[in-house]
mmCIF file of C-alpha atoms in Angstrom:
data_model
loop_
_atom_site.group_PDB
_atom_site.id
_atom_site.type_symbol
_atom_site.label_atom_id
_atom_site.label_comp_id
_atom_site.label_asym_id
_atom_site.label_seq_id
_atom_site.Cartn_x
_atom_site.Cartn_y
_atom_site.Cartn_z
ATOM 1 C CA UNK A 138 77.184 86.235 78.499
ATOM 2 C CA UNK A 139 75.784 88.441 75.204
ATOM 3 C CA UNK A 140 72.558 88.906 76.073
ATOM 4 C CA UNK A 141 74.299 90.488 79.601
ATOM 5 C CA UNK A 142 76.653 92.557 77.283
ATOM 6 C CA UNK A 143 73.498 93.791 74.900
ATOM 7 C CA UNK A 144 71.588 94.040 78.028
ATOM 8 C CA UNK A 145 74.366 97.052 79.267
ATOM 9 C CA UNK A 146 75.205 98.285 75.343
ATOM 10 C CA UNK A 147 71.224 99.279 75.903
ATOM 11 C CA UNK A 148 70.599 100.661 79.489
ATOM 12 C CA UNK A 149 73.242 103.305 80.574
ATOM 13 C CA UNK A 150 71.892 103.216 83.693
ATOM 14 C CA UNK A 151 72.360 99.272 84.482
ATOM 15 C CA UNK A 152 75.307 99.799 82.812
ATOM 16 C CA UNK A 153 76.535 102.795 85.099
ATOM 17 C CA UNK A 154 75.382 101.229 88.959
ATOM 18 C CA UNK A 155 77.276 97.536 87.030
ATOM 19 C CA UNK A 156 80.552 99.740 87.018
ATOM 20 C CA UNK A 157 80.179 101.210 90.125
ATOM 21 C CA UNK A 158 79.724 98.149 91.707
ATOM 22 C CA UNK A 159 82.867 96.543 90.033
ATOM 23 C CA UNK A 160 85.006 99.484 90.818
ATOM 24 C CA UNK A 161 84.283 99.396 94.658
ATOM 25 C CA UNK A 162 85.513 95.870 94.298
ATOM 26 C CA UNK A 163 88.477 96.550 92.514
ATOM 27 C CA UNK A 164 89.565 100.175 94.733
ATOM 28 C CA UNK A 165 89.731 97.256 97.150
ATOM 29 C CA UNK A 166 91.939 94.688 94.981
ATOM 30 C CA UNK A 167 93.642 98.609 94.908
ATOM 31 C CA UNK A 168 94.254 99.496 98.515
ATOM 32 C CA UNK A 169 96.251 95.382 98.482
ATOM 33 C CA UNK A 170 99.047 96.978 96.194
ATOM 34 C CA UNK A 171 98.936 100.299 97.558
ATOM 35 C CA UNK A 172 99.948 99.652 100.823
ATOM 36 C CA UNK A 173 101.924 95.987 99.639
ATOM 37 C CA UNK A 174 103.552 96.551 96.175
ATOM 38 C CA UNK A 175 106.009 99.237 98.378
ATOM 39 C CA UNK A 176 106.607 97.137 100.973
ATOM 40 C CA UNK A 177 106.953 94.078 98.578
ATOM 41 C CA UNK A 178 109.748 96.574 96.943
ATOM 42 C CA UNK A 179 111.608 97.467 99.918
ATOM 43 C CA UNK A 180 111.504 93.992 101.193
ATOM 44 C CA UNK A 181 113.386 93.044 97.348
ATOM 45 C CA UNK A 182 115.530 96.028 97.336
ATOM 46 C CA UNK A 183 116.990 95.277 101.135
ATOM 47 C CA UNK A 184 117.889 91.501 100.554
ATOM 48 C CA UNK A 185 118.814 92.213 97.329
ATOM 49 C CA UNK A 186 121.411 95.098 98.847
ATOM 50 C CA UNK A 187 122.728 92.071 100.950
ATOM 51 C CA UNK A 188 123.586 89.796 98.280
ATOM 52 C CA UNK A 189 125.708 92.270 96.399
ATOM 53 C CA UNK A 190 127.221 92.986 99.862
ATOM 54 C CA UNK A 191 127.599 88.795 100.390
ATOM 55 C CA UNK A 192 125.493 89.100 103.754
ATOM 56 C CA UNK A 193 122.787 87.199 105.224
ATOM 57 C CA UNK A 194 118.986 87.883 103.751
ATOM 58 C CA UNK A 195 117.168 89.381 107.059
ATOM 59 C CA UNK A 196 113.909 90.149 107.813
ATOM 60 C CA UNK A 197 110.509 88.866 106.669
ATOM 61 C CA UNK A 198 109.997 86.128 103.823
ATOM 62 C CA UNK A 199 109.538 88.503 100.644
ATOM 63 C CA UNK A 200 108.196 85.126 99.752
ATOM 64 C CA UNK A 201 105.528 84.480 101.986
ATOM 65 C CA UNK A 202 104.336 88.978 101.091
ATOM 66 C CA UNK A 203 103.130 89.527 98.368
ATOM 67 C CA UNK A 204 99.274 90.491 97.231
ATOM 68 C CA UNK A 205 97.476 88.033 98.194
ATOM 69 C CA UNK A 206 99.046 86.313 101.490
ATOM 70 C CA UNK A 207 98.517 86.811 104.508
ATOM 71 C CA UNK A 208 94.645 87.798 104.176
ATOM 72 C CA UNK A 209 93.099 90.532 105.351
ATOM 73 C CA UNK A 210 93.296 92.050 108.128
ATOM 74 C CA UNK A 211 93.927 95.127 110.853
ATOM 75 C CA UNK A 212 97.328 95.555 110.487
ATOM 76 C CA UNK A 213 96.845 97.228 114.443
ATOM 77 C CA UNK A 214 95.262 94.228 116.351
ATOM 78 C CA UNK A 215 95.950 91.201 113.152
ATOM 79 C CA UNK A 216 92.470 90.709 113.335
ATOM 80 C CA UNK A 217 91.496 88.749 110.124
ATOM 81 C CA UNK A 218 89.380 90.501 108.631
ATOM 82 C CA UNK A 219 85.267 88.398 108.290
ATOM 83 C CA UNK A 220 83.352 88.480 104.458
ATOM 84 C CA UNK A 221 80.926 91.470 105.848
ATOM 85 C CA UNK A 222 84.116 93.143 107.524
ATOM 86 C CA UNK A 223 86.003 93.652 103.743
ATOM 87 C CA UNK A 224 82.913 94.494 102.310
ATOM 88 C CA UNK A 225 83.758 97.754 100.178
ATOM 89 C CA UNK A 226 82.717 100.857 100.954
ATOM 90 C CA UNK A 227 79.885 98.980 103.289
ATOM 91 C CA UNK A 228 82.361 97.987 105.727
ATOM 92 C CA UNK A 229 83.933 100.787 106.882
ATOM 93 C CA UNK A 230 80.171 102.336 107.269
ATOM 94 C CA UNK A 231 79.096 99.560 109.008
ATOM 95 C CA UNK A 232 82.173 99.854 111.259
ATOM 96 C CA UNK A 233 81.912 103.426 111.720
ATOM 97 C CA UNK A 234 85.328 103.587 110.538
ATOM 98 C CA UNK A 235 86.644 101.020 113.054
ATOM 99 C CA UNK A 236 88.380 97.845 114.061
ATOM 100 C CA UNK A 237 85.853 95.411 115.035
ATOM 101 C CA UNK A 238 87.865 94.287 116.997
ATOM 102 C CA UNK A 239 90.654 96.975 118.647
ATOM 103 C CA UNK A 240 88.827 99.535 117.701
ATOM 104 C CA UNK A 241 91.674 101.364 115.963
ATOM 105 C CA UNK A 242 90.384 103.706 113.324
ATOM 106 C CA UNK A 243 91.197 103.284 110.122
ATOM 107 C CA UNK A 244 92.358 104.881 107.490
ATOM 108 C CA UNK A 245 89.948 106.417 105.315
ATOM 109 C CA UNK A 246 92.380 106.023 102.724
ATOM 110 C CA UNK A 247 90.314 102.426 101.564
ATOM 111 C CA UNK A 248 87.018 104.092 101.371
ATOM 112 C CA UNK A 249 88.167 107.490 99.566
ATOM 113 C CA UNK A 250 90.607 104.847 97.524
ATOM 114 C CA UNK A 251 87.092 102.168 96.693
ATOM 115 C CA UNK A 252 85.183 104.691 95.785
ATOM 116 C CA UNK A 253 87.300 106.897 93.541
ATOM 117 C CA UNK A 254 87.764 103.671 91.509
ATOM 118 C CA UNK A 255 83.840 103.644 90.871
ATOM 119 C CA UNK A 256 83.048 107.247 90.334
ATOM 120 C CA UNK A 257 86.315 106.681 87.394
ATOM 121 C CA UNK A 258 84.634 103.236 85.888
ATOM 122 C CA UNK A 259 81.360 105.777 85.467
ATOM 123 C CA UNK A 260 83.289 108.023 84.303
ATOM 124 C CA UNK A 261 84.674 105.871 82.053
ATOM 125 C CA UNK A 262 81.418 104.619 80.038
ATOM 126 C CA UNK A 263 80.064 108.410 80.420
ATOM 127 C CA UNK A 264 82.967 109.343 77.963
ATOM 128 C CA UNK A 265 84.050 106.205 75.918
ATOM 129 C CA UNK A 266 82.246 103.860 73.097
ATOM 130 C CA UNK A 267 81.263 100.632 75.384
ATOM 131 C CA UNK A 268 82.621 97.293 74.645
ATOM 132 C CA UNK A 269 86.807 96.875 73.715
ATOM 133 C CA UNK A 270 87.802 100.859 74.677
ATOM 134 C CA UNK A 271 85.283 101.101 77.734
ATOM 135 C CA UNK A 272 87.656 98.280 79.184
ATOM 136 C CA UNK A 273 90.554 99.256 78.575
ATOM 137 C CA UNK A 274 89.812 103.145 79.161
ATOM 138 C CA UNK A 275 88.926 101.447 82.680
ATOM 139 C CA UNK A 276 91.775 99.899 82.961
ATOM 140 C CA UNK A 277 93.887 102.824 82.581
ATOM 141 C CA UNK A 278 91.786 105.087 85.087
ATOM 142 C CA UNK A 279 92.899 102.454 87.648
ATOM 143 C CA UNK A 280 96.048 101.969 87.394
ATOM 144 C CA UNK A 281 96.555 106.061 87.158
ATOM 145 C CA UNK A 282 94.696 105.899 90.709
ATOM 146 C CA UNK A 283 97.179 102.797 92.037
ATOM 147 C CA UNK A 284 99.772 104.968 91.153
ATOM 148 C CA UNK A 285 98.511 108.438 92.408
ATOM 149 C CA UNK A 286 98.177 106.606 95.875
ATOM 150 C CA UNK A 287 101.306 104.912 96.266
ATOM 151 C CA UNK A 288 103.228 108.119 94.540
ATOM 152 C CA UNK A 289 101.133 110.689 97.310
ATOM 153 C CA UNK A 290 102.050 108.162 100.282
ATOM 154 C CA UNK A 291 105.797 106.971 99.635
ATOM 155 C CA UNK A 292 106.541 109.014 97.017
ATOM 156 C CA UNK A 293 107.382 105.897 94.589
ATOM 157 C CA UNK A 294 105.782 105.223 91.030
ATOM 158 C CA UNK A 295 106.484 101.736 90.815
ATOM 159 C CA UNK A 296 107.857 99.793 87.661
ATOM 160 C CA UNK A 297 105.510 97.125 87.718
ATOM 161 C CA UNK A 298 102.721 99.431 86.712
ATOM 162 C CA UNK A 299 104.267 102.240 84.170
ATOM 163 C CA UNK A 300 105.966 99.991 82.605
ATOM 164 C CA UNK A 301 102.839 97.438 82.036
ATOM 165 C CA UNK A 302 100.507 100.528 80.958
ATOM 166 C CA UNK A 303 102.997 102.417 78.690
ATOM 167 C CA UNK A 304 103.209 98.667 76.386
ATOM 168 C CA UNK A 305 100.057 98.312 76.588
ATOM 169 C CA UNK A 306 99.539 101.475 75.531
ATOM 170 C CA UNK A 307 101.814 100.866 72.391
ATOM 171 C CA UNK A 308 100.019 97.576 71.954
ATOM 172 C CA UNK A 309 96.544 99.185 71.313
ATOM 173 C CA UNK A 310 97.174 101.474 69.214
ATOM 174 C CA UNK A 311 98.710 98.717 66.957
ATOM 175 C CA UNK A 312 95.121 99.107 65.399
ATOM 176 C CA UNK A 313 95.100 102.997 66.129
ATOM 177 C CA UNK A 314 92.130 102.797 69.858
ATOM 178 C CA UNK A 315 93.367 105.903 70.774
ATOM 179 C CA UNK A 316 96.126 106.982 68.779
ATOM 180 C CA UNK A 317 98.250 106.327 65.396
ATOM 181 C CA UNK A 318 100.624 104.132 66.248
ATOM 182 C CA UNK A 319 103.386 106.054 64.802
ATOM 183 C CA UNK A 320 101.847 109.325 67.594
ATOM 184 C CA UNK A 321 101.635 106.741 70.199
ATOM 185 C CA UNK A 322 105.650 105.677 69.300
ATOM 186 C CA UNK A 323 106.839 109.103 70.063
ATOM 187 C CA UNK A 324 104.438 109.957 72.587
ATOM 188 C CA UNK A 325 106.602 107.584 74.607
ATOM 189 C CA UNK A 326 110.084 108.172 73.758
ATOM 190 C CA UNK A 327 109.264 112.210 73.912
ATOM 191 C CA UNK A 328 107.317 112.011 77.377
ATOM 192 C CA UNK A 329 110.461 110.196 78.739
ATOM 193 C CA UNK A 330 112.491 111.758 77.142
ATOM 194 C CA UNK A 331 111.302 115.463 78.029
ATOM 195 C CA UNK A 332 111.223 115.135 81.818
ATOM 196 C CA UNK A 333 114.742 113.512 81.722
ATOM 197 C CA UNK A 334 116.191 116.245 80.000
ATOM 198 C CA UNK A 335 114.558 118.929 82.467
ATOM 199 C CA UNK A 336 115.961 116.689 85.408
ATOM 200 C CA UNK A 337 119.196 116.576 83.931
ATOM 201 C CA UNK A 338 118.482 120.112 82.568
ATOM 202 C CA UNK A 339 117.631 120.764 86.610
ATOM 203 C CA UNK A 340 120.803 118.813 88.550
ATOM 204 C CA UNK A 341 123.043 120.225 86.205
ATOM 205 C CA UNK A 342 121.790 123.825 86.750
ATOM 206 C CA UNK A 343 121.239 123.638 91.267
ATOM 207 C CA UNK A 344 122.700 120.325 92.341
ATOM 208 C CA UNK A 345 119.324 118.663 93.245
ATOM 209 C CA UNK A 346 116.999 116.084 91.772
ATOM 210 C CA UNK A 347 113.854 117.899 91.264
ATOM 211 C CA UNK A 348 112.922 114.665 90.004
ATOM 212 C CA UNK A 349 112.395 110.937 89.922
ATOM 213 C CA UNK A 350 112.714 108.083 86.950
ATOM 214 C CA UNK A 351 109.388 107.172 87.508
ATOM 215 C CA UNK A 352 107.906 110.412 86.286
ATOM 216 C CA UNK A 353 109.469 110.235 83.287
ATOM 217 C CA UNK A 354 107.659 106.800 83.072
ATOM 218 C CA UNK A 355 104.234 107.747 84.058
ATOM 219 C CA UNK A 356 104.640 110.264 80.753
ATOM 220 C CA UNK A 357 105.984 107.870 78.593
ATOM 221 C CA UNK A 358 103.458 105.763 79.225
ATOM 222 C CA UNK A 359 100.085 108.948 78.558
ATOM 223 C CA UNK A 360 101.804 109.445 75.899
ATOM 224 C CA UNK A 361 102.257 105.721 74.381
ATOM 225 C CA UNK A 362 97.930 105.943 74.900
ATOM 226 C CA UNK A 363 97.046 109.112 73.323
ATOM 227 C CA UNK A 364 99.722 110.595 71.663
ATOM 228 C CA UNK A 365 102.402 112.864 71.432
ATOM 229 C CA UNK A 366 100.118 115.814 70.886
ATOM 230 C CA UNK A 367 98.927 115.167 73.819
ATOM 231 C CA UNK A 368 101.854 116.232 75.932
ATOM 232 C CA UNK A 369 101.948 119.636 75.871
ATOM 233 C CA UNK A 370 98.759 119.879 77.580
ATOM 234 C CA UNK A 371 99.515 117.134 80.375
ATOM 235 C CA UNK A 372 102.230 118.548 80.841
ATOM 236 C CA UNK A 373 100.588 121.914 80.867
ATOM 237 C CA UNK A 374 97.782 121.069 83.100
ATOM 238 C CA UNK A 375 100.364 118.579 85.242
ATOM 239 C CA UNK A 376 101.727 121.615 86.283
ATOM 240 C CA UNK A 377 98.452 123.935 86.675
ATOM 241 C CA UNK A 378 97.417 121.128 89.150
ATOM 242 C CA UNK A 379 100.714 120.910 91.186
ATOM 243 C CA UNK A 380 100.897 124.659 91.900
ATOM 244 C CA UNK A 381 97.063 124.846 93.001
ATOM 245 C CA UNK A 382 97.218 121.563 95.359
ATOM 246 C CA UNK A 383 101.240 122.531 95.754
ATOM 247 C CA UNK A 384 100.328 126.179 97.262
ATOM 248 C CA UNK A 385 97.506 124.411 99.181
ATOM 249 C CA UNK A 386 98.994 122.146 100.697
ATOM 250 C CA UNK A 387 101.950 124.397 102.159
ATOM 251 C CA UNK A 388 98.997 126.141 103.555
ATOM 252 C CA UNK A 389 96.596 123.815 105.207
ATOM 253 C CA UNK A 390 99.617 121.632 106.598
ATOM 254 C CA UNK A 391 102.308 124.677 107.144
ATOM 255 C CA UNK A 392 104.647 122.822 104.515
ATOM 256 C CA UNK A 393 108.295 123.686 104.485
ATOM 257 C CA UNK A 394 108.323 124.915 100.548
ATOM 258 C CA UNK A 395 111.984 123.080 100.249
ATOM 259 C CA UNK A 396 109.327 119.823 101.422
ATOM 260 C CA UNK A 397 109.803 117.122 98.488
ATOM 261 C CA UNK A 398 105.869 117.107 96.691
ATOM 262 C CA UNK A 399 105.872 114.002 94.553
ATOM 263 C CA UNK A 400 105.041 114.934 90.621
ATOM 264 C CA UNK A 401 102.998 111.826 89.560
ATOM 265 C CA UNK A 402 99.507 112.688 90.905
ATOM 266 C CA UNK A 403 99.828 115.775 88.986
ATOM 267 C CA UNK A 404 100.809 113.949 86.175
ATOM 268 C CA UNK A 405 98.355 110.667 86.334
ATOM 269 C CA UNK A 406 95.395 113.544 86.705
ATOM 270 C CA UNK A 407 96.062 115.834 84.188
ATOM 271 C CA UNK A 408 96.457 112.538 81.922
ATOM 272 C CA UNK A 409 92.811 111.864 83.124
ATOM 273 C CA UNK A 410 91.759 115.162 81.699
ATOM 274 C CA UNK A 411 92.966 115.216 78.453
ATOM 275 C CA UNK A 412 92.164 111.483 78.180
ATOM 276 C CA UNK A 413 88.269 112.241 78.793
ATOM 277 C CA UNK A 414 88.284 115.413 77.410
ATOM 278 C CA UNK A 415 91.665 116.671 75.451
ATOM 279 C CA UNK A 416 89.346 117.346 72.595
ATOM 280 C CA UNK A 417 87.146 119.487 74.401
ATOM 281 C CA UNK A 418 90.482 121.331 76.221
ATOM 282 C CA UNK A 419 91.481 122.095 72.653
ATOM 283 C CA UNK A 420 88.707 123.304 70.682
ATOM 284 C CA UNK A 421 88.221 125.782 73.399
ATOM 285 C CA UNK A 422 91.301 126.893 73.072
ATOM 286 C CA UNK A 423 91.103 127.398 69.462
ATOM 287 C CA UNK A 424 88.146 128.767 69.228
#
């Protein structure tokens, strides 16, 4: 293990290639999380509502549907994927984007998430010191990737991802790894309360809900990782990214201006940008 660690530390090319392969494998697992976690939450919420109303729970056995069961299969025909059909990115290319059994087109989301996880891993390695900081940075970027795609698909930011991300940020900053602990604690509180205040102010003025509570928790997690000083930059960047991509989506898809657009992906993208290049952006602005 020490020999491998030393080799990775000494050879950037070996480190980047290793992390790219690892990123592809992690991306494959993230696809499972992205697909199944919202369904698991929906099934649990439905069961809890039925129990509250005194009804007998109906539907699928939620205990038999989780991140591990059932095994990977085609959602159209139920064909169980063989090992060579489940290789990250490679299988999609070999199968030409279609199920080997029923020839139904496979969503391009799967290879895109796998490729994004690999690229983010290489990016993290190029920006974060090798060792513990890099391992934690990998966890940070991969969780943000999963949250981004889940929010795009379902308008949900699951507590099962946002809250552990926030607590992990506070714990690792006990030693001041990415920010002093005091700044991290204030960042978590300020991140939550800032969007909470905007939410209730908008609701009082318009009678509508402008965002969800998951957005508060995601910004709290970003504050916990990077400290309160990062919050103004993250909020400004997320607004800029949201405006650009929101207008682009409305033009491309012909969406009505009243169509809800998830804010979580913009927060996640802004958080990634600030995590890697926040100091560069701030110094350039001040300069």
